[in-house]
mmCIF file of C-alpha atoms in Angstrom:
data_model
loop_
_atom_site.group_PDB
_atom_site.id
_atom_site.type_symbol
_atom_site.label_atom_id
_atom_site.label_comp_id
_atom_site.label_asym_id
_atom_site.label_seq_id
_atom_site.Cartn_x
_atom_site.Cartn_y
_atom_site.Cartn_z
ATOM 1 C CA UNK A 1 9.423 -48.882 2.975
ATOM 2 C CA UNK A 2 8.022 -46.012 4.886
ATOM 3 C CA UNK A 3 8.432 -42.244 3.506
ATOM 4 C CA UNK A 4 8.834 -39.158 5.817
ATOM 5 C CA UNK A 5 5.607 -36.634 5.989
ATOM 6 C CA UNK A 6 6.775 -33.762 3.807
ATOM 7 C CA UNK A 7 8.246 -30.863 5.994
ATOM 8 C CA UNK A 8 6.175 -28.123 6.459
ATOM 9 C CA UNK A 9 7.383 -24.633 4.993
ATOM 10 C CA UNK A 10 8.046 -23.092 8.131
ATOM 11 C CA UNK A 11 9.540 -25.707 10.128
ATOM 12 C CA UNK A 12 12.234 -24.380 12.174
ATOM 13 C CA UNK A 13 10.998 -21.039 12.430
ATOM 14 C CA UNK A 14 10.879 -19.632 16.095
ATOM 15 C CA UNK A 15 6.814 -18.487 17.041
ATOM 16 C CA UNK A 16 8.447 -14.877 16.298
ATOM 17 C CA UNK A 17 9.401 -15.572 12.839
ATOM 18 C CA UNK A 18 5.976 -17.598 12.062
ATOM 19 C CA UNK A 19 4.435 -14.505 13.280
ATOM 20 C CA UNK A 20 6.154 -11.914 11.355
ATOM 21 C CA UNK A 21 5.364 -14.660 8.179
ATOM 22 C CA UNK A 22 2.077 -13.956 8.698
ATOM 23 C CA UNK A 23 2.166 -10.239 9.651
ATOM 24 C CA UNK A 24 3.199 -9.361 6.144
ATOM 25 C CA UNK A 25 0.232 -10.557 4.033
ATOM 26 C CA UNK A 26 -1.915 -9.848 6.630
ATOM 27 C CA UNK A 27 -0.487 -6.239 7.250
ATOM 28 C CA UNK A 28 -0.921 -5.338 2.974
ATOM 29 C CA UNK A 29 -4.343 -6.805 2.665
ATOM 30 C CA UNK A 30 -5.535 -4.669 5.759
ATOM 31 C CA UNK A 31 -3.820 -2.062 3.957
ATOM 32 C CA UNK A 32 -5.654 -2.621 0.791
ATOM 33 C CA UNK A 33 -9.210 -3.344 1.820
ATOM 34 C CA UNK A 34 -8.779 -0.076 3.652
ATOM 35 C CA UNK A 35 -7.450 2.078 0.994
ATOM 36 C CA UNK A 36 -10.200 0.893 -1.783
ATOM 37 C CA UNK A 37 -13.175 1.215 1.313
ATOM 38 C CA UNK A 38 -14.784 4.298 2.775
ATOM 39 C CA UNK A 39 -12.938 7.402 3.899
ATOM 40 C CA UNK A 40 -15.587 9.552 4.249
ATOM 41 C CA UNK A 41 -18.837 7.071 4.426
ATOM 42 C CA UNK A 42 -22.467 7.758 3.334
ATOM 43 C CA UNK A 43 -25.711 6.303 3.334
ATOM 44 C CA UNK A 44 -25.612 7.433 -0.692
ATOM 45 C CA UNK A 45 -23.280 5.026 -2.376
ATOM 46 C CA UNK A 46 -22.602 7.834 -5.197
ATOM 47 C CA UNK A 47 -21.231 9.925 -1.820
ATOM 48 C CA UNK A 48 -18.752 7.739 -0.250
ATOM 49 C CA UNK A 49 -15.326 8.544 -0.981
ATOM 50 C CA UNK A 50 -12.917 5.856 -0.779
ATOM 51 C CA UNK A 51 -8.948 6.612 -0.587
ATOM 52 C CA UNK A 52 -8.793 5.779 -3.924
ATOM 53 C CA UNK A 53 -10.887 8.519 -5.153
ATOM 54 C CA UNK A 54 -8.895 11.207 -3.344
ATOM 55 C CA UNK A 55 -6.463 11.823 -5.604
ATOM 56 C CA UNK A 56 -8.806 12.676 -8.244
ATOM 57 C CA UNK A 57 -11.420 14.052 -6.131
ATOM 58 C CA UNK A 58 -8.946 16.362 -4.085
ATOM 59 C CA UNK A 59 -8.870 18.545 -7.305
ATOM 60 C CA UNK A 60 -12.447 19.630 -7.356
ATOM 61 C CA UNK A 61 -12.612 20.974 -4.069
ATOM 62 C CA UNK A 62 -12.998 24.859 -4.061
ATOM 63 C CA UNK A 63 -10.229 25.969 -1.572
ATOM 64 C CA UNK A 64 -8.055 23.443 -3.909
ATOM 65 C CA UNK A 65 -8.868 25.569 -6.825
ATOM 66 C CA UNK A 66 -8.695 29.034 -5.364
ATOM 67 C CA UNK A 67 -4.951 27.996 -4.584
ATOM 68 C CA UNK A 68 -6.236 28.352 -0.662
ATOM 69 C CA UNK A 69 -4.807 25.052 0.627
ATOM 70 C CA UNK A 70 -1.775 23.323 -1.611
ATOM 71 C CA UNK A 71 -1.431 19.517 -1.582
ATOM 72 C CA UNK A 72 0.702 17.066 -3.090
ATOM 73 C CA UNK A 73 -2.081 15.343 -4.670
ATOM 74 C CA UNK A 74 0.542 12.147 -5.660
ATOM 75 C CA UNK A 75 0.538 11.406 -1.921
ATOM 76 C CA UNK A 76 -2.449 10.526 -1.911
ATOM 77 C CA UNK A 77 -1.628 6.875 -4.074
ATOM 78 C CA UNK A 78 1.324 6.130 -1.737
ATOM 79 C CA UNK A 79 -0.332 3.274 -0.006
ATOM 80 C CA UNK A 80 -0.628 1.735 -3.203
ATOM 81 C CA UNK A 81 2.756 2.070 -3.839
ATOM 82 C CA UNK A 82 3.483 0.742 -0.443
ATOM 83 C CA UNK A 83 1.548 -2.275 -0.878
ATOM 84 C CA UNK A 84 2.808 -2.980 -4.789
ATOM 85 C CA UNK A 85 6.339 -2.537 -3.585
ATOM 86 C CA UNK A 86 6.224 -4.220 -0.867
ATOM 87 C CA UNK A 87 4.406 -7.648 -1.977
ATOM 88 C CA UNK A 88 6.464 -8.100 -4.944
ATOM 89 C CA UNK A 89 9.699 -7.433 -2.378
ATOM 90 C CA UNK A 90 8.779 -10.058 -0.206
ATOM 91 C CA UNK A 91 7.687 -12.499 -2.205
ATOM 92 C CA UNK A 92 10.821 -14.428 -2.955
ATOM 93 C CA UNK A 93 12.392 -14.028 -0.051
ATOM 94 C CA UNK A 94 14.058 -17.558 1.071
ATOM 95 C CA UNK A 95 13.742 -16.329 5.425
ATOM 96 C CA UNK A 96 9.962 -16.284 4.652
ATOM 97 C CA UNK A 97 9.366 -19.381 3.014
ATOM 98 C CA UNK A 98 6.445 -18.595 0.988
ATOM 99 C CA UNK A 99 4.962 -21.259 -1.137
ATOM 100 C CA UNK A 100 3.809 -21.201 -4.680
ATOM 101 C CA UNK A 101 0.056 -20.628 -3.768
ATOM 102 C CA UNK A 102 1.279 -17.286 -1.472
ATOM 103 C CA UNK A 103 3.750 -15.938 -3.856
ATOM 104 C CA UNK A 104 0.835 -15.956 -6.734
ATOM 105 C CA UNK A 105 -1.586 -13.810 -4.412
ATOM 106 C CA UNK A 106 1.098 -11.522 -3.392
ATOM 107 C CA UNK A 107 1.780 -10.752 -6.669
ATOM 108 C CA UNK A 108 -1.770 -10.440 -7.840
ATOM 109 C CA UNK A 109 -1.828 -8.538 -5.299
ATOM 110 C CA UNK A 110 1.019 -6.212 -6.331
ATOM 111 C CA UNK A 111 -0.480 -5.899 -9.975
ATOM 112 C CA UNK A 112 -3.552 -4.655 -8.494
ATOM 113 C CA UNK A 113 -2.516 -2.132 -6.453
ATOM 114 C CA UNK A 114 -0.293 -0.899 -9.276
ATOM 115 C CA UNK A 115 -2.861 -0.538 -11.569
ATOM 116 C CA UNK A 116 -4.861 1.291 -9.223
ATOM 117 C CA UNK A 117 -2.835 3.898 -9.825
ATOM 118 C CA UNK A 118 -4.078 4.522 -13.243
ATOM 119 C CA UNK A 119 -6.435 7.802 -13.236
ATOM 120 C CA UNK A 120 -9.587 7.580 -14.954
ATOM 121 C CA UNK A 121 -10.204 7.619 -18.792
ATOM 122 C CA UNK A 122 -6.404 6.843 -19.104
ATOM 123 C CA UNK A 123 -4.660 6.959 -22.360
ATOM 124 C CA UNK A 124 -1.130 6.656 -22.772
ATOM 125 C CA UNK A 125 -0.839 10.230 -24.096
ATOM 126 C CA UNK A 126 -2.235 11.191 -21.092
ATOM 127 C CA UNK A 127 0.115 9.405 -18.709
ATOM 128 C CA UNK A 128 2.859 11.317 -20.145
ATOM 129 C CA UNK A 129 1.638 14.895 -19.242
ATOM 130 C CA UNK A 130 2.675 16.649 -16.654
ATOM 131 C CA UNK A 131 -0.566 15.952 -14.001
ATOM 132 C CA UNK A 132 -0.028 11.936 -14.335
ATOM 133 C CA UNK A 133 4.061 11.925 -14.993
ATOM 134 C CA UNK A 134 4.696 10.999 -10.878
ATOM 135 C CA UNK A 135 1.800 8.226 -11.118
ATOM 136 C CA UNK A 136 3.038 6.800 -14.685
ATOM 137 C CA UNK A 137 6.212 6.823 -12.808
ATOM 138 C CA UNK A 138 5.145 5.069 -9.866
ATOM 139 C CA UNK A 139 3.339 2.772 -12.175
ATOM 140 C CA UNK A 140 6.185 1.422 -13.860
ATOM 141 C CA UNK A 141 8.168 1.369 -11.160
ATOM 142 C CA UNK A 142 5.597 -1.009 -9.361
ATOM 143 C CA UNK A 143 5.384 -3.301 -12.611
ATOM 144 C CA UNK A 144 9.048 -3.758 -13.154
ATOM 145 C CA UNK A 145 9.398 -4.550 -9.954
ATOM 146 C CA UNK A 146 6.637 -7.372 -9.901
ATOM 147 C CA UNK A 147 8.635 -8.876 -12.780
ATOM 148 C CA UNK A 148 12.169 -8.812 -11.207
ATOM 149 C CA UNK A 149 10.858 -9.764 -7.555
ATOM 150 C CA UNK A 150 12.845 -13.199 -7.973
ATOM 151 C CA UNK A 151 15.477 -11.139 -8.100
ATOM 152 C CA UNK A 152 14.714 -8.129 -5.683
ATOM 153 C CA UNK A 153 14.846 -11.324 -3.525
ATOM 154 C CA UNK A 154 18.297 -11.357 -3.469
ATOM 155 C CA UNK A 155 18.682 -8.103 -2.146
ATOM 156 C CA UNK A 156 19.689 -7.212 1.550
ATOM 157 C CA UNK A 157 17.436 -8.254 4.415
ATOM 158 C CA UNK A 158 18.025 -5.278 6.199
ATOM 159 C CA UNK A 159 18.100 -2.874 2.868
ATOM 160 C CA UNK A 160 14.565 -4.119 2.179
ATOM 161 C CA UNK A 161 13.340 -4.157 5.615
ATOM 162 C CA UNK A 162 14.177 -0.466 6.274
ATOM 163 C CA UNK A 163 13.009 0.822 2.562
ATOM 164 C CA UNK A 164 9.675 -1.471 3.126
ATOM 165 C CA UNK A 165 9.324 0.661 6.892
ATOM 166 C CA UNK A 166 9.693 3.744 5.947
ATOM 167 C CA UNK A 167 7.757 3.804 2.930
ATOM 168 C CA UNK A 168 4.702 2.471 4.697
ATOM 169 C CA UNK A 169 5.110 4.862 7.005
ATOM 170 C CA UNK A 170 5.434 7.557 4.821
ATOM 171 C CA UNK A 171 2.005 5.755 3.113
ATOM 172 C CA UNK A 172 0.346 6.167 6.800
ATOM 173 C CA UNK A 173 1.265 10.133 7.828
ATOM 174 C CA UNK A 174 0.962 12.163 4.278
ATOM 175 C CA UNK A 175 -2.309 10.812 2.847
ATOM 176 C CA UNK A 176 -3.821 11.075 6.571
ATOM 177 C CA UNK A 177 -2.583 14.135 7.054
ATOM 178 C CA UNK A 178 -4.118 15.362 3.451
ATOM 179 C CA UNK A 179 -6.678 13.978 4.207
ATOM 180 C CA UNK A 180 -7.624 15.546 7.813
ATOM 181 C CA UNK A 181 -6.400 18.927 5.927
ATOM 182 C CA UNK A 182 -9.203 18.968 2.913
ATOM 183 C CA UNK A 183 -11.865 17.218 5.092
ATOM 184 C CA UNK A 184 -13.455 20.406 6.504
ATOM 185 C CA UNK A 185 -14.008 21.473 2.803
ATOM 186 C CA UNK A 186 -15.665 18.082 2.606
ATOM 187 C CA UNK A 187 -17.845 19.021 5.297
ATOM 188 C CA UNK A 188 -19.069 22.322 3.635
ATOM 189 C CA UNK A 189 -19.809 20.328 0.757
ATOM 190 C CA UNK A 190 -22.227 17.744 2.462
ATOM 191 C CA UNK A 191 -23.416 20.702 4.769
ATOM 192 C CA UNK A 192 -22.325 18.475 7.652
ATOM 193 C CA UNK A 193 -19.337 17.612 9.711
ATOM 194 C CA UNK A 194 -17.899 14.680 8.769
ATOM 195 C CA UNK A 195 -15.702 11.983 10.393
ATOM 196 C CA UNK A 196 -12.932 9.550 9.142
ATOM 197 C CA UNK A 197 -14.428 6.395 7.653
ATOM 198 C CA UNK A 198 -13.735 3.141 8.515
ATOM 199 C CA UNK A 199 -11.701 2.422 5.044
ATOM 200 C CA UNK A 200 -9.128 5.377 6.942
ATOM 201 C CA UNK A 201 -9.008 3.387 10.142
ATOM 202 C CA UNK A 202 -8.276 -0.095 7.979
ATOM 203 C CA UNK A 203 -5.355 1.097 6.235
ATOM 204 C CA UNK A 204 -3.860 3.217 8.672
ATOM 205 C CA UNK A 205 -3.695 0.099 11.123
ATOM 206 C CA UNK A 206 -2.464 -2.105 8.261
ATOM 207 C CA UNK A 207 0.229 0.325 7.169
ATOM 208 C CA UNK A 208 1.794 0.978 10.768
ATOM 209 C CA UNK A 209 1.251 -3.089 11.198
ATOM 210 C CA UNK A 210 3.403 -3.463 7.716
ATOM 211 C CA UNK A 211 5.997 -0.632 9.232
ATOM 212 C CA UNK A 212 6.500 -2.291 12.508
ATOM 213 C CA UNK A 213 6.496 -5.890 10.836
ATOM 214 C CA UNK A 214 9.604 -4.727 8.153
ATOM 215 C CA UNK A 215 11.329 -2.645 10.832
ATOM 216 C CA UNK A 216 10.923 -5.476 13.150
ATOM 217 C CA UNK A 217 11.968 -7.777 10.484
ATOM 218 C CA UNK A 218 14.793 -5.525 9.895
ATOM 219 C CA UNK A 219 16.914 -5.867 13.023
ATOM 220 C CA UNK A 220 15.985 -9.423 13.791
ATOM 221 C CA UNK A 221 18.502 -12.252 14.032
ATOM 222 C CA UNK A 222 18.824 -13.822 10.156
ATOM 223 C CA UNK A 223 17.538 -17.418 10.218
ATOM 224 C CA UNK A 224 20.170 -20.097 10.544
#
């Protein structure tokens, strides 16, 4: 008595849809390697500055202080948000056919990125003052939902799709944008000019790939 091969996960699919599969962890781990590497790069270690230090670093910077040039220093962790929100969205979701193995990174991927967003030397007290309340926010916001994405799953293709785009690309114009507007300061600090790092370059590219893939995912045909 002969038994069928077991059906792969994405049988069915259309090369579009095995794509786009494939776009979305792809697009969030760009995203992420980018974020946590260089923005501004150095031969020093203890003088590369990685996305994930702007937010705290940003607040050091003299025409920062002097009240000179104002910036929404929060923006700065929106990638992370991005990437928490958006792996723990898709995980679940029945079109993309994840398996066990996928849906485990994607979610170890969200908690990561979530807890990124803790600032250093945390306390609890401290997350509920006024300089961390938008982060502690974010924060939960990114745990809970981790924990419901079976659920979230449920939600509108479209609804998801069109939340997921234009938060990542929200993620890709305000922190670059910061960014570009502090880095001449940065340069009078090092007493050189100074260019974008490659860490910039990473997570810009993964973030527009991540907007394209959910807008793109958005408007598609729902598979039959």
């Amino acid at each position: 008595m002969s038994t069928a091969p077991p059906q792969r996960p994405d049988a069915g699919l259309t090369s579009l849809e095995r794509l786009l599969r494939w776009l979305w962890p792809t697009a969030l781990l760009l995203a992420f390697l980018g974020y946590t590497g260089p923005w501004v790069d150095h031969k020093a270690a203890g003088l590369v500055i990685t996305g994930l230090d702007l937010g705290e670093y940003v607040k050091f910077l003299a025409p920062i202080r002097r009240g000179e040039l104002s910036l929404w220093r929060e923006g700065f962790y929106l990638p992370l948000l991005a990437i928490s929100l958006t792996a723990s969205l898709i995980a679940f979701r029945a079109e993309l056919r994840y398996g066990w193995p996928m849906r485990a990174l994607l979610l170890a991927l969200a908690v990561v990125a979530a807890l990124n967003l803790l600032p250093p030397a945390w306390t609890p007290q401290r997350m509920l003052t006024a300089e961390f309340r938008q982060q502690a926010a974010a924060l939960a916001a990114s745990l809970l939902a981790m924990a419901f994405s079976p659920l979230l799953a449920l939600l509108p293709r479209r609804i998801v799709g069109l939340f997921i785009g234009l938060l990542s690309i929200a993620a890709a114009l305000l922190p670059m944008q910061q960014f570009f507007a502090v880095l001449p300061a940065i340069s009078a600090l090092y007493n050189r000019p100074q260019a974008p790092g490659w860490g910039m370059v990473l997570c810009a590219i993964g973030l527009w790939t991540l907007a394209a893939t959910a807008l793109g995912w958005t408007w598609k045909r729902t598979i039959k």
